[in-house]
Short mmCIF file of C-alpha atoms in Angstrom, two decimals:
data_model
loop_
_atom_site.label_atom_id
_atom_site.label_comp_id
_atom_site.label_asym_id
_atom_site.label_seq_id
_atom_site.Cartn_x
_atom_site.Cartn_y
_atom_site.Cartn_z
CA UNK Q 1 203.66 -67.93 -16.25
CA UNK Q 2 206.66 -65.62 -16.15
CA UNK Q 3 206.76 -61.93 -14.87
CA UNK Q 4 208.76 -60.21 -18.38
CA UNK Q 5 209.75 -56.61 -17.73
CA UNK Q 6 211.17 -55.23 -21.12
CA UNK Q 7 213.13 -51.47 -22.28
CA UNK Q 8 213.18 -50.65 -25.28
CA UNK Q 9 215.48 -48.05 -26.73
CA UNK Q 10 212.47 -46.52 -29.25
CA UNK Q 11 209.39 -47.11 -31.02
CA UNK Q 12 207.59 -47.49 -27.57
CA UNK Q 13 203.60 -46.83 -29.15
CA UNK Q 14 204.33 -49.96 -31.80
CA UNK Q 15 206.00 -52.12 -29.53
CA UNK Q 16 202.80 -52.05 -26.89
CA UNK Q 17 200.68 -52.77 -29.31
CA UNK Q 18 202.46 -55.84 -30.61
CA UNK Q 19 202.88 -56.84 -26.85
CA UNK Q 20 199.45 -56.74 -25.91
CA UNK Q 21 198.49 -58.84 -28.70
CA UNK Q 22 200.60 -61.80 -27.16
CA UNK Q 23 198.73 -64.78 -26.59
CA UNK Q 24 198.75 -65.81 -22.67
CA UNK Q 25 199.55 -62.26 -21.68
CA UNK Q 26 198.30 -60.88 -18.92
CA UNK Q 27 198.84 -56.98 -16.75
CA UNK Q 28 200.52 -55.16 -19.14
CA UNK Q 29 201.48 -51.96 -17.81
CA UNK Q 30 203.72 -49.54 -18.75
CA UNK Q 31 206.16 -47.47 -16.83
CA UNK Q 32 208.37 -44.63 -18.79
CA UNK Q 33 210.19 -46.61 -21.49
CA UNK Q 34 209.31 -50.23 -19.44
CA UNK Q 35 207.04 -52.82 -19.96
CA UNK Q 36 206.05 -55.64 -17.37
CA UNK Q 37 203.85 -58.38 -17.69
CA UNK Q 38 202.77 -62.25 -16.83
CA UNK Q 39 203.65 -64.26 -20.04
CA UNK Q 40 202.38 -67.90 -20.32
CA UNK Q 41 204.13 -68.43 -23.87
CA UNK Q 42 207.70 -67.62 -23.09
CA UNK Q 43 208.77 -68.42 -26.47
CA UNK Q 44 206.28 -66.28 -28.02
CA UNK Q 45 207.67 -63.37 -25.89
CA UNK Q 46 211.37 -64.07 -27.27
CA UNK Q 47 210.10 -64.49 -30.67
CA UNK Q 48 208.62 -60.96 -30.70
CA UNK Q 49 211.90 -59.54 -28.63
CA UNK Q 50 213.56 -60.49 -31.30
CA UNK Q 51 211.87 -58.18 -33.69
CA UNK Q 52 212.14 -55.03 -31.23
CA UNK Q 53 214.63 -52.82 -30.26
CA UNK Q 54 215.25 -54.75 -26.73
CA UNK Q 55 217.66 -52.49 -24.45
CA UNK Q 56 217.24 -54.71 -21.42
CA UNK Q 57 214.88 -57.73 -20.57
CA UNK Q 58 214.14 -59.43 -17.02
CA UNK Q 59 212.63 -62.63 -17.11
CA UNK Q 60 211.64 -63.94 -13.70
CA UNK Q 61 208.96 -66.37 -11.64
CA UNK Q 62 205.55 -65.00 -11.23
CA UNK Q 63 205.49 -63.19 -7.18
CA UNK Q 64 203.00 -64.82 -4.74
CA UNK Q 65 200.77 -61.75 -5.66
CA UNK Q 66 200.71 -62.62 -9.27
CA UNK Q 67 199.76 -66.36 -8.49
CA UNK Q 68 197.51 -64.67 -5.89
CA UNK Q 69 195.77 -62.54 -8.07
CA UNK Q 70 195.92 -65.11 -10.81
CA UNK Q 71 194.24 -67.56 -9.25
CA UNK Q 72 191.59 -65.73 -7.54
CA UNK Q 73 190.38 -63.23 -10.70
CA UNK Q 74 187.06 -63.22 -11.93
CA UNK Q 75 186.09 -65.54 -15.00
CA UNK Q 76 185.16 -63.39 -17.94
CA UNK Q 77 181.09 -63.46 -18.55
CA UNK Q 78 180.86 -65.97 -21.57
CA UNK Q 79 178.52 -64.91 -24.22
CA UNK Q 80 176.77 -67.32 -26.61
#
């Protein structure tokens, strides 16, 4: 996974939406006009960048707290 932390110059209620629904995304949270969160599907992510209005984009390695917290989170409860 890769820790993505996006701006984008407008349209900031579409663009979450259409982030969240990445697959192998995980802690989206939002600060002001920013975005960050763990991608597993890098080109996915550019794929979508692409389509938005991208001021600035930071693609970096995951920080020993995201592996941390990766690694050690809960399994969801599997329903059948």
């Amino acid at each position: 996974q890769r820790r993505v932390t996006v701006q984008l110059s407008r349209d900031a209620d579409e663009a979450e939406a259409q982030l969240a629904r990445l697959p192998d995304m995980t802690a989206l949270q939002r600060t002001d006009d920013r975005w960050h969160f763990l991608a597993g599907d890098l080109p996915a992510v550019l794929r979508l960048l692409a389509t938005l209005p991208v001021e600035d984009v930071i693609i970096e390695p995951p920080s020993l707290e995201d592996v941390f917290l990766q690694y050690y989170r809960p399994e969801p409860p599997h329903h059948a």
